[in-house]
CSV table of C-alpha atoms in Angstrom, one decimal:
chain,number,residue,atom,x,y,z
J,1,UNK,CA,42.3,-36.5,-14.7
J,2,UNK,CA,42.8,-37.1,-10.6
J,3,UNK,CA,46.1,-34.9,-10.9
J,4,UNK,CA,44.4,-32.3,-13.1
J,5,UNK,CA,41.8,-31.8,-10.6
J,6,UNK,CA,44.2,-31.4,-7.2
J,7,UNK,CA,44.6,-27.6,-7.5
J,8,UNK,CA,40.9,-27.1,-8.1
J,9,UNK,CA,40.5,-29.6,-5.0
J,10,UNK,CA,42.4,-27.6,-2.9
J,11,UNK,CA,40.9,-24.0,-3.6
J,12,UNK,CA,38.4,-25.5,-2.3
J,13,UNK,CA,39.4,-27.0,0.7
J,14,UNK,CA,41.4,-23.7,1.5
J,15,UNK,CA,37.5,-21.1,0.6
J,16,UNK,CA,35.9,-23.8,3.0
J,17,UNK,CA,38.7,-23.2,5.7
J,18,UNK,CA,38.7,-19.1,5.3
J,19,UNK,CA,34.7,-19.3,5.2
J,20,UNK,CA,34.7,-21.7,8.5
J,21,UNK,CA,37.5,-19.1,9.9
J,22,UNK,CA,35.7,-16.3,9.1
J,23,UNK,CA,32.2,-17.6,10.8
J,24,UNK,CA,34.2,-18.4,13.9
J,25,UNK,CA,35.7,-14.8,14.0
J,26,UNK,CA,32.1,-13.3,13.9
J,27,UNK,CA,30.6,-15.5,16.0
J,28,UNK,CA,33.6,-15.1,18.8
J,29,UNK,CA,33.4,-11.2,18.4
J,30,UNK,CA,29.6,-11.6,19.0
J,31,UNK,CA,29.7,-13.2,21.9
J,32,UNK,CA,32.5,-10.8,22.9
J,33,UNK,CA,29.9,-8.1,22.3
J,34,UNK,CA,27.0,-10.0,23.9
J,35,UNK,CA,28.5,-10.8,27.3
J,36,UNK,CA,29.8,-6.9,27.0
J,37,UNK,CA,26.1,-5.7,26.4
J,38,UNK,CA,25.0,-8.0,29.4
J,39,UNK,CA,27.9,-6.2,31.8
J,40,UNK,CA,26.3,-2.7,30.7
J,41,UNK,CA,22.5,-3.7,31.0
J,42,UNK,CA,23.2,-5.0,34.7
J,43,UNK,CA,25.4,-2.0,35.7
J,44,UNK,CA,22.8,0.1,34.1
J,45,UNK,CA,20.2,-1.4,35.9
J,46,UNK,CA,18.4,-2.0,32.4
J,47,UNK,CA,15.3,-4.9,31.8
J,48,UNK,CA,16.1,-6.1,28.8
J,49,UNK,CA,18.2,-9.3,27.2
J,50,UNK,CA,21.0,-9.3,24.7
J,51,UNK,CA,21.5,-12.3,22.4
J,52,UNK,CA,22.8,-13.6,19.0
J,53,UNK,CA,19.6,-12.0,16.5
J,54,UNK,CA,19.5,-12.5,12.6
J,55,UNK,CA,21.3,-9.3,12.2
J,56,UNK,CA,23.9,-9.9,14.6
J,57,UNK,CA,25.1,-13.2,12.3
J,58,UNK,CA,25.5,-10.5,9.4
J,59,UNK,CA,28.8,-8.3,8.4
J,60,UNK,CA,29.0,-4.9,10.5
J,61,UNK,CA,28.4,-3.1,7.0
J,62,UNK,CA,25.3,-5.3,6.5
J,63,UNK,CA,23.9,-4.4,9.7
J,64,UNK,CA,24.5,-0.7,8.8
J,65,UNK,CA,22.3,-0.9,5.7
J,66,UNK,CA,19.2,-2.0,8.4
J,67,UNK,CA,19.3,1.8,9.4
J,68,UNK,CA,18.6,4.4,6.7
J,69,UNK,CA,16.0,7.1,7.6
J,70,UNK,CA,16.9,10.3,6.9
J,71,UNK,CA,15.9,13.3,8.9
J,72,UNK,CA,13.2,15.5,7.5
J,73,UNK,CA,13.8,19.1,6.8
J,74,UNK,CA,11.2,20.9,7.8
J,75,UNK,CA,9.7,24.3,6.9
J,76,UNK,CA,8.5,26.8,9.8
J,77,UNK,CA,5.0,25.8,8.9
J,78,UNK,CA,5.3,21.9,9.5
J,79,UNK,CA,6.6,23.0,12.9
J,80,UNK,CA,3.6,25.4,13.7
J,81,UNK,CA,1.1,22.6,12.4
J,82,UNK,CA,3.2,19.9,14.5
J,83,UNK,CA,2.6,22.4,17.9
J,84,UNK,CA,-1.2,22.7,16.8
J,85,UNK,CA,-1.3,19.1,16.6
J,86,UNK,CA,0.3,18.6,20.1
J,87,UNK,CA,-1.9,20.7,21.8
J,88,UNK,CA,-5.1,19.3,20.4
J,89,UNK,CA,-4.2,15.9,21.4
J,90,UNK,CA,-3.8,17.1,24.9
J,91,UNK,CA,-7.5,17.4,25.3
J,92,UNK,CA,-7.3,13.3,24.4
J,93,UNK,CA,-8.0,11.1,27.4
J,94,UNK,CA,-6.0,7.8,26.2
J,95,UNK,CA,-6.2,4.7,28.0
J,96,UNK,CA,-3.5,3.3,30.5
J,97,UNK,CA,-2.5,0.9,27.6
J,98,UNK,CA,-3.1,0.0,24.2
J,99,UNK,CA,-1.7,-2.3,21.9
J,100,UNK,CA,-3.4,-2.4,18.1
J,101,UNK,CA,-2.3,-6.0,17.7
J,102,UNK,CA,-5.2,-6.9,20.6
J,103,UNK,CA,-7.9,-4.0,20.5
J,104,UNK,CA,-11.2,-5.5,19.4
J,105,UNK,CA,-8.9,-7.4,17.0
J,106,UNK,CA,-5.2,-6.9,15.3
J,107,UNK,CA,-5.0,-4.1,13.1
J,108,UNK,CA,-1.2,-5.0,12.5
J,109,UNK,CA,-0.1,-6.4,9.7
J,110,UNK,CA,2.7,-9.5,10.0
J,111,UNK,CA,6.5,-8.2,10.0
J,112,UNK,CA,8.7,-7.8,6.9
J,113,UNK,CA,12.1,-8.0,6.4
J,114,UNK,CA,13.9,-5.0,4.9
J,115,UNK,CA,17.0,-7.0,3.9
J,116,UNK,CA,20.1,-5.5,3.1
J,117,UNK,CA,18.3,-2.5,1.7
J,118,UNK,CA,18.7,0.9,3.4
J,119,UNK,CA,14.8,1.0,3.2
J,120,UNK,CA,13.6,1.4,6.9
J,121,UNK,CA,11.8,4.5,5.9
J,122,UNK,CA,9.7,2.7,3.0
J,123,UNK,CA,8.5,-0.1,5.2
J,124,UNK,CA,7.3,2.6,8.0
J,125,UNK,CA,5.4,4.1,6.1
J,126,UNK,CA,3.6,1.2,3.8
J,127,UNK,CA,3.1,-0.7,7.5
J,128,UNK,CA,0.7,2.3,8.6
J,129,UNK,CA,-1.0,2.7,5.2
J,130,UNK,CA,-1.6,-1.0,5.9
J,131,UNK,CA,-2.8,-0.8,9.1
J,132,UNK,CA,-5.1,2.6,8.4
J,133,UNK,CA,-6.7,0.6,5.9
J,134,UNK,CA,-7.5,-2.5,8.0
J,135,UNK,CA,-9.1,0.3,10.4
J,136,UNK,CA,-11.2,2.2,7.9
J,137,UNK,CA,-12.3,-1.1,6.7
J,138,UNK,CA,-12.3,-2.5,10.6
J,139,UNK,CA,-10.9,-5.6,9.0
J,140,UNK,CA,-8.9,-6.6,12.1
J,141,UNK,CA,-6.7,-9.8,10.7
J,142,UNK,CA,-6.2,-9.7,7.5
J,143,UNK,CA,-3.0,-9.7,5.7
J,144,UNK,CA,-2.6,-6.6,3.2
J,145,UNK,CA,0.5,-6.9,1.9
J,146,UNK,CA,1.6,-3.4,-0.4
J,147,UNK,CA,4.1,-2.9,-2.3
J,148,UNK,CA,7.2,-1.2,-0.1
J,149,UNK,CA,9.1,-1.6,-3.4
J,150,UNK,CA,6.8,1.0,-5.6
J,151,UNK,CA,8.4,3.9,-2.7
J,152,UNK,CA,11.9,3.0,-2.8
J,153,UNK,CA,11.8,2.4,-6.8
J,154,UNK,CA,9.4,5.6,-8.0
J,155,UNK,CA,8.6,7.8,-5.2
J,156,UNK,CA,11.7,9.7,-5.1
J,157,UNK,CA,11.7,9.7,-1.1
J,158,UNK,CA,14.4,7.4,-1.1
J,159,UNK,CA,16.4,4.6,-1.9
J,160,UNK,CA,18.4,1.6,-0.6
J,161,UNK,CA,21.0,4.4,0.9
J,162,UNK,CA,17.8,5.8,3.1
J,163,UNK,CA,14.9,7.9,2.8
J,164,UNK,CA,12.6,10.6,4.3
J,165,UNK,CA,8.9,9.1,6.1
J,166,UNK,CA,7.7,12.8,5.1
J,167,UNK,CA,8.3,12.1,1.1
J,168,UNK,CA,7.1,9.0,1.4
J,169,UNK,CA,4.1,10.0,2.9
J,170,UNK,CA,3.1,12.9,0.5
J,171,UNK,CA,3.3,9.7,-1.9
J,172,UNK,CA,1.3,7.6,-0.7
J,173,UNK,CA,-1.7,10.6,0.0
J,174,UNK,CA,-1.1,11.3,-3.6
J,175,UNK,CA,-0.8,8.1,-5.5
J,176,UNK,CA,-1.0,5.4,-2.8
J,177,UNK,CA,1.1,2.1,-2.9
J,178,UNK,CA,-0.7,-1.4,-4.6
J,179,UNK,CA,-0.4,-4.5,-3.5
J,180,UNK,CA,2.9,-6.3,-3.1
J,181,UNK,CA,2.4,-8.8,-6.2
J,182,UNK,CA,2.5,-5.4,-8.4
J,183,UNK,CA,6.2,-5.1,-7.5
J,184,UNK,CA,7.7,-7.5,-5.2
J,185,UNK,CA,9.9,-6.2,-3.5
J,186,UNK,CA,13.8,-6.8,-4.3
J,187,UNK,CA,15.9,-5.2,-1.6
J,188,UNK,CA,17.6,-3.1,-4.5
J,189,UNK,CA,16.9,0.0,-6.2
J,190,UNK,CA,15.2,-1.3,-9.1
J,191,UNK,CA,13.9,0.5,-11.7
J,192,UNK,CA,9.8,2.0,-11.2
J,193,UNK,CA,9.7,0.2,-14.9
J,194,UNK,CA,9.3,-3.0,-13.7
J,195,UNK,CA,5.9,-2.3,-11.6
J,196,UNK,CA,2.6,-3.8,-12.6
J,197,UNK,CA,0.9,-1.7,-15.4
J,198,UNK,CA,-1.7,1.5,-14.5
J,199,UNK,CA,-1.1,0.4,-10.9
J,200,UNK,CA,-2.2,3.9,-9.5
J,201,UNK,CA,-6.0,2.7,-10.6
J,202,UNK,CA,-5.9,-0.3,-7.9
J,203,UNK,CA,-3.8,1.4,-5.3
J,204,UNK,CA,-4.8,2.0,-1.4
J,205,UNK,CA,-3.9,5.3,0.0
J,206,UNK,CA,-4.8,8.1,2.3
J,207,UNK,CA,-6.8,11.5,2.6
J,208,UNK,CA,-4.2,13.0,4.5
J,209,UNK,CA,-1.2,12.9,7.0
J,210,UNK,CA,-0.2,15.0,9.5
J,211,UNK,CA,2.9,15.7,12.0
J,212,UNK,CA,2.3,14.8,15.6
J,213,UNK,CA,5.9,15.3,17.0
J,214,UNK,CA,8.6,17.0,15.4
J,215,UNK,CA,11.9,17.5,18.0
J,216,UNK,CA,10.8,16.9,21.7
J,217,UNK,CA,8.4,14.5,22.0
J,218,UNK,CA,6.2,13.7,24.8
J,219,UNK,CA,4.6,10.2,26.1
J,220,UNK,CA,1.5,11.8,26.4
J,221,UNK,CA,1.6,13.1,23.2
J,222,UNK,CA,2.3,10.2,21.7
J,223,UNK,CA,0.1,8.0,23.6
J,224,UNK,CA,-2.9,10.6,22.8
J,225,UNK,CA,-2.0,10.1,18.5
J,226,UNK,CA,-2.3,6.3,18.9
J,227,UNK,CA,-5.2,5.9,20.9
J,228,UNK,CA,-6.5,8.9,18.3
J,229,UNK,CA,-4.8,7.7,14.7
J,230,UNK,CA,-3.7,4.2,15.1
J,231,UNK,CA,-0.3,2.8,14.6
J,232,UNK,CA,2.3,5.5,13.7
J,233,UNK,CA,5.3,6.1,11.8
J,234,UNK,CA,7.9,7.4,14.0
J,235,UNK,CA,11.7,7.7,14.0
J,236,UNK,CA,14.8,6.5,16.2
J,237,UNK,CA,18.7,6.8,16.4
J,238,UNK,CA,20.3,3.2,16.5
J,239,UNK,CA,23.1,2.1,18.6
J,240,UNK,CA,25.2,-1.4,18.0
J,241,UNK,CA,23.6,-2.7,21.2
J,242,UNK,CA,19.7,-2.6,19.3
J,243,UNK,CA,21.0,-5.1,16.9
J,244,UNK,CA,21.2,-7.6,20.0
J,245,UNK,CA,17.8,-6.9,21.3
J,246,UNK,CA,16.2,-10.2,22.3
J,247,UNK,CA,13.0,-9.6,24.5
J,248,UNK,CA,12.4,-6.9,27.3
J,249,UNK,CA,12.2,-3.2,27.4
J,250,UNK,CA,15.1,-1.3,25.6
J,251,UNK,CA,17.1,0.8,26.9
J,252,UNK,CA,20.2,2.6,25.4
J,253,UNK,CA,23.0,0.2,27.2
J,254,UNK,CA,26.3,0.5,24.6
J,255,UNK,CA,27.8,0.9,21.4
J,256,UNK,CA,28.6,3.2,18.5
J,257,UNK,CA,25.7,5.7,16.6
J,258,UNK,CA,24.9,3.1,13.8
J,259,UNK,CA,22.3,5.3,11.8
J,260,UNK,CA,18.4,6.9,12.0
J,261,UNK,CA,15.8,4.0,11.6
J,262,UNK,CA,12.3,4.3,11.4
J,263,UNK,CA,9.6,2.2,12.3
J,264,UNK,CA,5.9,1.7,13.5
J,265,UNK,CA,4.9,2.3,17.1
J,266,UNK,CA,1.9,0.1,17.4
J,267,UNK,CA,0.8,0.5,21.3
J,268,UNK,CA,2.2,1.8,24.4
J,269,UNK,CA,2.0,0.4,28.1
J,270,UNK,CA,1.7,3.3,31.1
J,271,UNK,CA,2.2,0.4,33.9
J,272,UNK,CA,5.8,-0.6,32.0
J,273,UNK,CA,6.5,2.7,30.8
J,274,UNK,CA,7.3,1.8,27.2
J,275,UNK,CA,5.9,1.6,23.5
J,276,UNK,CA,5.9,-1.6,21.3
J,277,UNK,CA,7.2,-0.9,17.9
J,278,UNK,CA,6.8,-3.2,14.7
J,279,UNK,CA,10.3,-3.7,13.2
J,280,UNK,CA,11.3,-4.4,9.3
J,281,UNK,CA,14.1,-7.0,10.1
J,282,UNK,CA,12.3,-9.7,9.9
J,283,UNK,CA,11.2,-12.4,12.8
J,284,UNK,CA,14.1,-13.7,13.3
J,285,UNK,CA,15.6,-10.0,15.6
J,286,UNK,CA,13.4,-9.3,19.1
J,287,UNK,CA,10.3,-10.0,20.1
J,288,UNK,CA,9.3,-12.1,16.7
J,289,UNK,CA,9.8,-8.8,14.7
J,290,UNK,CA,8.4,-6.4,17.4
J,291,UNK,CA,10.2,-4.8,20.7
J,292,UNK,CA,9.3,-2.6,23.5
J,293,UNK,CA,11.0,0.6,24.2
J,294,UNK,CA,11.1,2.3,27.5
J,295,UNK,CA,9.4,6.2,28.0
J,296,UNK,CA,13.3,6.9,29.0
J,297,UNK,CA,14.3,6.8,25.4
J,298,UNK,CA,12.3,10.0,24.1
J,299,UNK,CA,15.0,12.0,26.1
J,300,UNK,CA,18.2,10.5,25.4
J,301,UNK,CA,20.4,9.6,22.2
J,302,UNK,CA,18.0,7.5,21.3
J,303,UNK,CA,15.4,10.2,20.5
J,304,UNK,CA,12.5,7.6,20.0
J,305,UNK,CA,9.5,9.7,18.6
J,306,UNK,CA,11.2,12.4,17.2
J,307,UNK,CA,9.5,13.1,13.9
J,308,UNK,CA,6.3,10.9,14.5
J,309,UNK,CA,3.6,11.2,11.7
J,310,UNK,CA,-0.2,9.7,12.0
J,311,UNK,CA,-2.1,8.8,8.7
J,312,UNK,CA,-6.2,9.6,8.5
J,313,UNK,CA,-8.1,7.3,7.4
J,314,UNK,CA,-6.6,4.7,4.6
J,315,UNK,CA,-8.7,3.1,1.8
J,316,UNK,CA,-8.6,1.5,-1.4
J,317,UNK,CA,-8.8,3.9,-4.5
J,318,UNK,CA,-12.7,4.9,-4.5
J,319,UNK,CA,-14.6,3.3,-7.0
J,320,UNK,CA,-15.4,5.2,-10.6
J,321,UNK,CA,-18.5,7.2,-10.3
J,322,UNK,CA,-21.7,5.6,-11.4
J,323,UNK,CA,-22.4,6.1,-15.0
J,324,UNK,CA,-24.8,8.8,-16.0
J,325,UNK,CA,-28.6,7.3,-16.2
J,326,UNK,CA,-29.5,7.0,-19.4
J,327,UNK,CA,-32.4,8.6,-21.6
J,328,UNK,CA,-33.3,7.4,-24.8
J,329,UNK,CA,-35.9,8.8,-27.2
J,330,UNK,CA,-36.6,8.2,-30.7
J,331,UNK,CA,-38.0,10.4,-33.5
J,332,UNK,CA,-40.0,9.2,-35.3
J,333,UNK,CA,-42.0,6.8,-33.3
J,334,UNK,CA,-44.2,5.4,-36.1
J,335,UNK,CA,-44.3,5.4,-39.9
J,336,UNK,CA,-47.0,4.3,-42.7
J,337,UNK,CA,-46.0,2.3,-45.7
J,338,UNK,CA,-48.1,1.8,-48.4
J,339,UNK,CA,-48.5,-2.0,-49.4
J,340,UNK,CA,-45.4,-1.7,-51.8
J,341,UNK,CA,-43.4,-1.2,-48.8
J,342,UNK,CA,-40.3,1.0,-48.8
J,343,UNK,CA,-37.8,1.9,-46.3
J,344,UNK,CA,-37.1,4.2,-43.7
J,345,UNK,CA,-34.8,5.8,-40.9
J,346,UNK,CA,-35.3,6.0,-37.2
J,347,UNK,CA,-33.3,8.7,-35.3
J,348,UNK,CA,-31.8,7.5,-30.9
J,349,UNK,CA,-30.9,10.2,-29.1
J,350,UNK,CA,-28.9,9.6,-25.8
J,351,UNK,CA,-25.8,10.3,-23.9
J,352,UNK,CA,-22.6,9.7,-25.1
J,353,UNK,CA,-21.6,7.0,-22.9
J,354,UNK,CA,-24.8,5.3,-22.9
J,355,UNK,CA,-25.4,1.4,-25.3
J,356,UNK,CA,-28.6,0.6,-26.7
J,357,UNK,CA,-29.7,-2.2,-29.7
J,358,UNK,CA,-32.3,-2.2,-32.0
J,359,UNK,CA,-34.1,-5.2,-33.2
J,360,UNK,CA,-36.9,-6.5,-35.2
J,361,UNK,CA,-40.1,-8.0,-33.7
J,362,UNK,CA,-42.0,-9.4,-37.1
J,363,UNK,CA,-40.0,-10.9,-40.1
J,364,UNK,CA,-41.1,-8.7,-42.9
J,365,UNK,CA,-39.3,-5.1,-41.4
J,366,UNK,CA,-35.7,-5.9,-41.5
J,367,UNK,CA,-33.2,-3.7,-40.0
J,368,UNK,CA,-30.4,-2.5,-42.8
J,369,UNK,CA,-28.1,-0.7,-40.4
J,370,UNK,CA,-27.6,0.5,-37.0
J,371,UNK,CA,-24.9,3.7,-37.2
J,372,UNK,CA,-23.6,2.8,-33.7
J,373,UNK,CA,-24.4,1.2,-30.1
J,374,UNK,CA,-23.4,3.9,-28.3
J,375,UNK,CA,-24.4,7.5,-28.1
J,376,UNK,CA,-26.8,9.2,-30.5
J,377,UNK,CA,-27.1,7.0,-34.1
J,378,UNK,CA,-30.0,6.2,-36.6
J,379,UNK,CA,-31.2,2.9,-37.8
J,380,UNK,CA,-31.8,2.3,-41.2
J,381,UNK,CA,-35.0,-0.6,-42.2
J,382,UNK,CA,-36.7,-2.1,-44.9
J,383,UNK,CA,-40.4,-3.0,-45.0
J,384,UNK,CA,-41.2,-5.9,-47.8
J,385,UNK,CA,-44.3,-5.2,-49.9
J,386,UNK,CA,-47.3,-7.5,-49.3
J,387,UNK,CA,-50.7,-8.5,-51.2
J,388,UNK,CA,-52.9,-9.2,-47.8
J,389,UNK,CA,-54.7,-6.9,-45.4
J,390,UNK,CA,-53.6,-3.9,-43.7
J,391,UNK,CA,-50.9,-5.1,-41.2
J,392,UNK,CA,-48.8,-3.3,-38.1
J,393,UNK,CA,-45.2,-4.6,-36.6
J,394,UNK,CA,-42.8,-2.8,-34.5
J,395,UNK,CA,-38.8,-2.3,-34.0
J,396,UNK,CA,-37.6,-2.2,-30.4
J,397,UNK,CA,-34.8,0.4,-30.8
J,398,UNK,CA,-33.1,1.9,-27.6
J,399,UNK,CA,-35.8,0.1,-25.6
J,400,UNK,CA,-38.9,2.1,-26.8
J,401,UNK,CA,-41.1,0.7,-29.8
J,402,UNK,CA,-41.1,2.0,-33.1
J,403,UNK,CA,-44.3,0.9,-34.8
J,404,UNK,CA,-44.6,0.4,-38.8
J,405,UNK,CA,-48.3,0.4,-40.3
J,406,UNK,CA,-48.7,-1.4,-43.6
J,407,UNK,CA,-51.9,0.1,-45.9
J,408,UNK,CA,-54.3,-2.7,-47.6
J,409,UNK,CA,-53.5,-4.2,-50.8
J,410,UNK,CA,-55.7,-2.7,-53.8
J,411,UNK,CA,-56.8,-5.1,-56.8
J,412,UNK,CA,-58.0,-3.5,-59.9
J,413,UNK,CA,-60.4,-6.0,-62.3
J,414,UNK,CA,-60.4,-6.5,-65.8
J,415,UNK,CA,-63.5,-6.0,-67.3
């Protein structure tokens, strides 16, 4: 048995020894890279710090599928309605600063972690839906958590190799996202058959989106569409530096085009001349999930901003309209029987959709059958014959009264 079990003993000793070597290797070339990054952010003159991140501790492929936005192609008329946009905007007076994580409350929902899911696009986009909805409601605080899987799964804007903010946006305007426990999300590609049944009927969504930059953004008019919309979904190319992003504001430093990413620009800050973003890699990269980017980057490789898009007003699905009030009326409203009794038929007339019951008030009518509950029907009765006086009782059918009358008994004598 011990000699059987030497081979097997040392696989593993040699899978621990290449795993060990291979962690070593990454985390020698990362600090390689790190103390690199640091050389260019001092000889640039940047303000930011470079560090070991959750994503730097992953494979160079890994880190690739944390990028994945696509770029949108767009029609003459999205770039008309973009311009429009712009120039309305310009007549907004935004504040020297805002950040929607600290204005009369946070309007930011918590970060989320992408995984290794090309799926950047999908979280952009369900992070403003979120935060829209916390604004329409001004429910600064609470955690809504929706469903970034229901995009990349059945909205045919994307997938775990990257998708388009404007797709997934049309989708969300026209069948909104539900919450996340309707489809967890799986970092995979999943099939939409796995969401939670007739979600569309309990989903949050939006009126309407709308293009605010397209190619050439502006601070000012990107400052003007958050202190106007809220948090928005915006674009960016990534270099290999980003992945080392610590704290600070970011500037372009080093590295090789890694992929477009898009994310959520949350505030901006005039005095240090950047935006704060909310990221989808999880806390463990930048500033706890979030980062600041400096005004410099809307001009350079980078192209932060380019393709920017502001949500109106997010909500939950509005409720079903109010039933119809009902009318009942009943024909007839009152019968005679003679003392031998005998039975009868009452006719309800309503709408469709509307219930009603019928029921006997005095033990000697007895209802025989009711043709339905709901809707137009008849009610069928009995009235049991009697010896005594004249006599009266009602039914209560559809809530109005139906009244029987009962003649006098007759006795003939013998003579």
């Amino acid at each position: 048995m011990l000699t059987a079990s030497r081979p097997k003993y040392r696989i593993f000793l040699f899978a621990l020894a290449v795993c060990f070597l291979f962690s070593v290797s990454l985390a020698y070339a990362a600090n390689g890279e790190i103390a690199a990054i640091d050389s260019a952010i001092k000889s640039k003159g940047a303000h930011w710090v470079a560090g070991e991140t959750s994503i730097t501790k992953l494979s160079l492929e890994a880190r690739k599928r944390r990028v994945g936005t696509l770029k949108p192609l767009l029609t003459d008329e999205d770039q008309k309605a973009a311009a429009e946009e712009s120039a309305a905007l310009a007549g907004v007076t935004a504040p020297v600063s805002l950040d929607w994580r600290a204005n009369n409350g946070d309007f930011v929902t918590p970060i989320r972690d992408q995984g290794n899911c090309g799926s950047c696009w999908a979280f952009a986009a369900t992070a403003c839906l979120e935060s829209q909805v916390l604004l329409s409601q001004n429910n600064p605080g609470f955690n809504l958590d929706l469903s970034e899987q229901i995009l990349v799964s059945c909205s045919n804007a994307g997938n775990c190799n990257g998708g388009y903010i404007n797709n997934a946006s049309d989708y969300i305007r026209d069948l909104g996202l539900p919450v996340e426990t309707c489809f967890p999300y799986t970092a995979t590609n999943n099939s939409c058959s796995n969401a939670c049944l007739n979600w569309t009927n309990d989903s949050y969504h939006i009126p309407g989106w709308l293009w605010v930059t397209t190619t050439a953004p502006t601070v000012s008019a990107l400052e003007n569409a958050v202190a106007t919309y809220g948090p928005l979904v915006t674009t960016m190319a990534v270099y290999s530096d980003f992945f080392y992003y610590v704290s600070g504001v970011y500037t372009h430093v080093s590295g090789t085009y890694q992929g477009g990413h898009a994310i959520l620009i949350v505030g901006y800050d005039d005095a240090g001349k950047y935006f704060i973003a909310k990221n989808s890699w999880g806390t463990g990269w930048g500033e706890a999930g979030f980062f600041r980017i400096a005004y410099s980057q809307l001009t350079n490789a980078v192209s932060f901003g380019d393709y920017t898009i502001a949500y109106e007003g997010g909500s939950p699905n509005p409720p079903p309209p109010p039933p119809p009030s009902c009318t009942y009326s009943i024909n007839p409203t009152s019968k005679t029987f003679k003392a031998g009794g005998g039975s009868g038929k009452v006719t309800v007339s309503t709408q469709d959709t509307c219930d009603w019951s019928a029921i006997s008030n005095v033990s000697w009518i007895a209802i025989t059958a009711v043709s339905t509950s709901s809707g137009s029907g008849t009610v069928s009765y009995v009235v049991q014959a009697h010896t005594g006086p004249q006599r009266s009782g009602t039914l209560t059918i559809a809530g109005q009264t139906f009244t029987v009358k009962q003649q006098v008994a007759r006795f003939r004598l013998n003579k």
